[in-house]
Tab-separated table of C-alpha atoms in Angstrom:
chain	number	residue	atom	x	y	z
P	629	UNK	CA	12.535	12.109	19.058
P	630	UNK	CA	12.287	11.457	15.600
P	631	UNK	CA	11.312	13.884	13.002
P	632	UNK	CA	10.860	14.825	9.008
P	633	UNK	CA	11.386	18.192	7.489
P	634	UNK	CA	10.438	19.116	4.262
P	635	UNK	CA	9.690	22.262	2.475
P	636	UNK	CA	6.454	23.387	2.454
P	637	UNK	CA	6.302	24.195	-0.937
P	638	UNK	CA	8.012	24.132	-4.533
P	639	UNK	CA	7.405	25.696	-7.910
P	640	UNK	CA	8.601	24.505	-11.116
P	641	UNK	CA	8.339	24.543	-14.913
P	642	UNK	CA	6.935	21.808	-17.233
P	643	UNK	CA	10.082	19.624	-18.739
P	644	UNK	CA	12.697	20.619	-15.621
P	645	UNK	CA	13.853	18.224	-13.058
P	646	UNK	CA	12.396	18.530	-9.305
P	647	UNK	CA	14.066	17.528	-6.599
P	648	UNK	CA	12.315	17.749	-3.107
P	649	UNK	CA	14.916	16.779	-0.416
P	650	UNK	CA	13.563	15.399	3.186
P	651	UNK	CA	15.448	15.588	6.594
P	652	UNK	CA	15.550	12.816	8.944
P	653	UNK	CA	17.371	12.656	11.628
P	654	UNK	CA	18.009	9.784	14.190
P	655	UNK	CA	17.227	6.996	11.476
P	656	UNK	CA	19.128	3.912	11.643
P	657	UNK	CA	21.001	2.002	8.582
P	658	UNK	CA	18.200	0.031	7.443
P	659	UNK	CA	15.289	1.951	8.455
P	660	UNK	CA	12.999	2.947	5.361
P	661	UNK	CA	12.051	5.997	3.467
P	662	UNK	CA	9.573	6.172	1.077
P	663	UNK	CA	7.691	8.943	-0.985
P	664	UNK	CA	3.873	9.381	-1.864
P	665	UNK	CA	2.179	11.975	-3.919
P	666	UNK	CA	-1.501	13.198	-3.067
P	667	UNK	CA	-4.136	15.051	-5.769
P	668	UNK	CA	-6.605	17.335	-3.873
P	669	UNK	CA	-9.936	14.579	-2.534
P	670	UNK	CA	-7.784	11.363	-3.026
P	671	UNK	CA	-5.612	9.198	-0.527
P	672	UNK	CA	-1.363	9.295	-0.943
P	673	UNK	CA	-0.337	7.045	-3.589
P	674	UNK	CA	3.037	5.313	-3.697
P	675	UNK	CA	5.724	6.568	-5.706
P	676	UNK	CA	9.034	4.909	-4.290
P	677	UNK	CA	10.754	3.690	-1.774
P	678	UNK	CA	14.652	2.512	-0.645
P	679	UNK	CA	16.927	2.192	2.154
P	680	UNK	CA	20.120	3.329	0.329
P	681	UNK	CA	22.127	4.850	-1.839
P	682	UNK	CA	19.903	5.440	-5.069
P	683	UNK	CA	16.892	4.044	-6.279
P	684	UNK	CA	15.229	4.565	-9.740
P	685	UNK	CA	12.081	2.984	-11.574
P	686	UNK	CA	9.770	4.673	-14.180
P	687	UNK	CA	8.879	7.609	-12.454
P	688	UNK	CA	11.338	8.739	-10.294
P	689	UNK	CA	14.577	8.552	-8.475
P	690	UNK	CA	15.366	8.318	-4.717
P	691	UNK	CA	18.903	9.419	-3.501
P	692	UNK	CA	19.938	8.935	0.270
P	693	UNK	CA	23.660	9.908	1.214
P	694	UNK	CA	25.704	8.010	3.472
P	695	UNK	CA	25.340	10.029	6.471
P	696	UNK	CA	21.650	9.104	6.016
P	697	UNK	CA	20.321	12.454	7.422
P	698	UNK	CA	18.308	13.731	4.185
P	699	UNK	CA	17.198	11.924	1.180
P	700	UNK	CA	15.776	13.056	-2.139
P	701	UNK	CA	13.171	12.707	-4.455
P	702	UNK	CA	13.818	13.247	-7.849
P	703	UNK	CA	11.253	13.768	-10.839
P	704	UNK	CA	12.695	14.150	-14.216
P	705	UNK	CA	11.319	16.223	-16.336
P	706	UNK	CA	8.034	17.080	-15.048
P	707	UNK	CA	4.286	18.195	-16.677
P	708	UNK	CA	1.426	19.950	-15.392
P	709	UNK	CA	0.151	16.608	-13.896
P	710	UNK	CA	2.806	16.339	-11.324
P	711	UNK	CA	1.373	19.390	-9.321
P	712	UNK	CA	0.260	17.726	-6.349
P	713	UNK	CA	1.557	17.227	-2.489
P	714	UNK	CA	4.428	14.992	-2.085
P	715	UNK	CA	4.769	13.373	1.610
P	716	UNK	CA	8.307	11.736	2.855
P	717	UNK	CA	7.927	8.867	5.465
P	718	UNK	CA	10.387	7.033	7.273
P	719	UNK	CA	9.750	3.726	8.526
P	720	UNK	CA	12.115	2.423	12.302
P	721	UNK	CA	12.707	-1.219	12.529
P	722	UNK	CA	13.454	-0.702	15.944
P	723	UNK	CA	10.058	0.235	17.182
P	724	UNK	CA	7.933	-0.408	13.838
P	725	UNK	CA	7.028	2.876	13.603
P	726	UNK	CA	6.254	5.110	10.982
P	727	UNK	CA	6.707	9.230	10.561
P	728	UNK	CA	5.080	11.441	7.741
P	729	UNK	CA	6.855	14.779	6.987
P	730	UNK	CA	4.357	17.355	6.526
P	731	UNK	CA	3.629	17.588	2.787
P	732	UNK	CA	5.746	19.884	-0.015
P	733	UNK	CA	2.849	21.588	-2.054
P	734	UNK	CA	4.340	20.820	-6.086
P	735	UNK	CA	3.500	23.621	-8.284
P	736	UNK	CA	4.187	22.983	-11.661
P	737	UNK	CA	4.429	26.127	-14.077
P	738	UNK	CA	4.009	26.118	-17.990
C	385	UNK	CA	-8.168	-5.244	-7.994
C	386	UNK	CA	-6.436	-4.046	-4.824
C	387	UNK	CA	-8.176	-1.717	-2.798
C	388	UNK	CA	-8.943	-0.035	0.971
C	389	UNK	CA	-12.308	0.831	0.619
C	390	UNK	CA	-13.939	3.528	3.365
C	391	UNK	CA	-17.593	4.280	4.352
C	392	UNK	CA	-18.818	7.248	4.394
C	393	UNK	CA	-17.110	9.359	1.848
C	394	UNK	CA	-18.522	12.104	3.457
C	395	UNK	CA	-20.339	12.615	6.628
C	396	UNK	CA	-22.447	15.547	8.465
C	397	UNK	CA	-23.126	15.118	12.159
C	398	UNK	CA	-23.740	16.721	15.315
C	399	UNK	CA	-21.494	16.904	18.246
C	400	UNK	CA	-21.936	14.121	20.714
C	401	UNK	CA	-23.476	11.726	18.461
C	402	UNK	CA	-21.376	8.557	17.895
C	403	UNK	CA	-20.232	7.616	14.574
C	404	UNK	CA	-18.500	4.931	12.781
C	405	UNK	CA	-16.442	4.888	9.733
C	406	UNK	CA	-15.422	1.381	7.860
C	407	UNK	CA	-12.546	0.374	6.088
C	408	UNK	CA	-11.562	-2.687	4.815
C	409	UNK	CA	-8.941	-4.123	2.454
C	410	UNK	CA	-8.556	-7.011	0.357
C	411	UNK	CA	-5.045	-7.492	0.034
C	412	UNK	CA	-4.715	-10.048	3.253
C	413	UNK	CA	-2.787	-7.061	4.958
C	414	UNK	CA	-1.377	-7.211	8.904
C	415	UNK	CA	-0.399	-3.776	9.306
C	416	UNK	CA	-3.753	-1.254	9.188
C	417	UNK	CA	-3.649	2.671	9.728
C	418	UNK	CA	-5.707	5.329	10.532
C	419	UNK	CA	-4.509	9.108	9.622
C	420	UNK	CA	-6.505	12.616	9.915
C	421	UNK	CA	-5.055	15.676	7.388
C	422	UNK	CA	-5.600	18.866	8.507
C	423	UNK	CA	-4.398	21.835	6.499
C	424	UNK	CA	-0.696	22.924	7.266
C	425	UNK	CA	-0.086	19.948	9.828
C	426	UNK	CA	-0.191	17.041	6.836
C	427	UNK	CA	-1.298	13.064	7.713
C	428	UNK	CA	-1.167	12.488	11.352
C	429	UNK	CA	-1.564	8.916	12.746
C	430	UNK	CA	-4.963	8.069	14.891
C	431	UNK	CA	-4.368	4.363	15.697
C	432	UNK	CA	-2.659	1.663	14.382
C	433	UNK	CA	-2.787	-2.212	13.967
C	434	UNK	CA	-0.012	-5.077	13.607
C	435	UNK	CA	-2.536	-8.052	13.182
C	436	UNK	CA	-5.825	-8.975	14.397
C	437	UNK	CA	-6.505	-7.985	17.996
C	438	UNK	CA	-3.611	-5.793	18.042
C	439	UNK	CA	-4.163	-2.639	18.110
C	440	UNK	CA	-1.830	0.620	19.315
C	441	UNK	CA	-1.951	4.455	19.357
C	442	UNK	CA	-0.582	7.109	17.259
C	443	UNK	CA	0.308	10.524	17.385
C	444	UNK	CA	-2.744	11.609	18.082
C	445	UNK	CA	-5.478	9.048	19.421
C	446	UNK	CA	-7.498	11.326	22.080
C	447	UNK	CA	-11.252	10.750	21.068
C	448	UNK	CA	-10.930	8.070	18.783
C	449	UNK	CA	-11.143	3.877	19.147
C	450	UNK	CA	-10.541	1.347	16.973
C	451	UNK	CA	-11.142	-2.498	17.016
C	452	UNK	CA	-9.478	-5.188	14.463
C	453	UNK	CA	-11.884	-8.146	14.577
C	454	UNK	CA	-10.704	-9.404	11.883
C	455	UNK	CA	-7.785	-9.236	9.376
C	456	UNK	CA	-9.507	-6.864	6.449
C	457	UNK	CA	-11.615	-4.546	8.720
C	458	UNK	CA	-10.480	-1.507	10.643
C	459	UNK	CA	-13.347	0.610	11.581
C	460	UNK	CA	-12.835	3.804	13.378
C	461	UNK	CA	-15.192	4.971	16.191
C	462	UNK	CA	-15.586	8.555	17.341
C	463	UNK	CA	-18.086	8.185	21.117
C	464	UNK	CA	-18.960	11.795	21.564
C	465	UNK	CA	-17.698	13.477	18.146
C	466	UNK	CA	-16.616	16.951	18.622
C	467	UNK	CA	-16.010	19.775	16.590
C	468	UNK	CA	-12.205	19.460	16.527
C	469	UNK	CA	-12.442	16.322	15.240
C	470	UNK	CA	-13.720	18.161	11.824
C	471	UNK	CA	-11.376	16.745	9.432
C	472	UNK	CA	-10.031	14.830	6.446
C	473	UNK	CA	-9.402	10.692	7.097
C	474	UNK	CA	-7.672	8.354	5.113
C	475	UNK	CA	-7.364	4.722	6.379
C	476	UNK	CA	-4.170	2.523	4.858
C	477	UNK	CA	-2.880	-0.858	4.798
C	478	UNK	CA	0.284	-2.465	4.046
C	479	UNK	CA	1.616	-6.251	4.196
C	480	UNK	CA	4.605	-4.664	6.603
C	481	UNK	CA	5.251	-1.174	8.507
C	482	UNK	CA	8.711	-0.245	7.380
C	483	UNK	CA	9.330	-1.356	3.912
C	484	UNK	CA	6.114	-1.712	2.161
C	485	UNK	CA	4.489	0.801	0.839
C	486	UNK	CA	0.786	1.562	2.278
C	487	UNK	CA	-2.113	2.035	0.023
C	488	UNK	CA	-4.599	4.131	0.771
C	489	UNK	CA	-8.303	4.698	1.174
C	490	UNK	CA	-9.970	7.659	-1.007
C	491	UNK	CA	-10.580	9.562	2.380
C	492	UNK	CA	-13.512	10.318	4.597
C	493	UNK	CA	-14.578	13.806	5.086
C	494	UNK	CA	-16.131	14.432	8.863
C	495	UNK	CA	-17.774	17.345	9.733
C	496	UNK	CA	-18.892	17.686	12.815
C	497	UNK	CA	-20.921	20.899	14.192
């Protein structure tokens, strides 16, 4: 059975790098992991997605190893404004089905 | 502009009383989602849809239906709401299931008592 572990929470100061990593396990070579953030009374919103190896665009960075079993989000240099719950999902080709992990709670310190 | 658009934002309502809440998109999505968040156990999937008059369950579809008439609307139906159903809802669409990313409704808040 399929499954996504993150940690349930992170704190952090204004202008450091976060990284939140996810665990996956039993996800094949081309199945898809991608990363939302939430603010408090508003849906997820999209922040990146990949299948491997890295991914960057303006806001973050997405790492997954070759053994595929964790990948990482990576915000560089972050403010206030990234405090907020960030969700991992992986996506299976093989039965077109989708898992959320349960939310890390960003904290973002001055 | 892009959107998933959900009726009511919020809603008050008695056990046993049947309600409906909408959702549509206007992004000529196939793939439409319904998810409940409840604190500490993050977005769990009600129901799910691949295209018009498909429709499939989730992790956790016990109380709930759903019907995809046509392509932008996804309404979700609760027959006899009850309390444990008191929760947060999002509905979501995306052109694909694995590698597009969904967008999201701004919620629905349920309460039922």
């Amino acid at each position: 059975l399929a499954k996504t572990t993150q940690p349930i929470s992170m704190d952090s100061y204004e202008g450091q790098e976060v990284n939140i990593t996810c665990s996956h396990n039993n996800i094949a070579t081309n199945d898809y992991i991608t990363w939302y953030q939430q603010f408090p009374s508003q849906g997820p919103r999209f922040i990146i997605q990949g299948y491997k190896t890295k991914v960057t665009n303006e806001v973050a960075s997405l790492f997954i190893p070759a053994d595929r079993k964790s990948s990482t989000l990576s915000l560089p240099r972050v403010s206030l404004s990234d405090t907020a719950v960030y969700y991992c999902l992986v996506g299976f080709y093989r039965d077109d089905k989708i898992i959320f992990g349960k939310g890390t709670r960003l904290h973002i310190l001055p | 502009e892009a959107q998933v658009t959900q009726n009511p934002r919020y809603l008050i309502t008695v056990t046993g009383k049947k309600l409906t809440v909408t959702c549509s998109q206007n992004m000529n999505h196939e793939y439409m989602s319904w998810y409940r968040q409840d604190p500490g156990l993050g977005l769990r999937q009600i129901y799910y849809s691949m295209n018009v008059e498909v429709t499939d369950k989730g992790d956790v579809p016990e109380g709930y239906k759903v019907s995809r008439k046509e392509k932008r609307n996804f309404p979700l139906i609760l027959e006899s709401p009850s309390p444990n159903q008191t929760s947060l809802y999002f509905c979501a669409s995306s052109s694909t299931v694995v590698d597009q990313p969904q967008h999201f409704g701004d919620g629905t808040r349920l309460s039922i008592l």
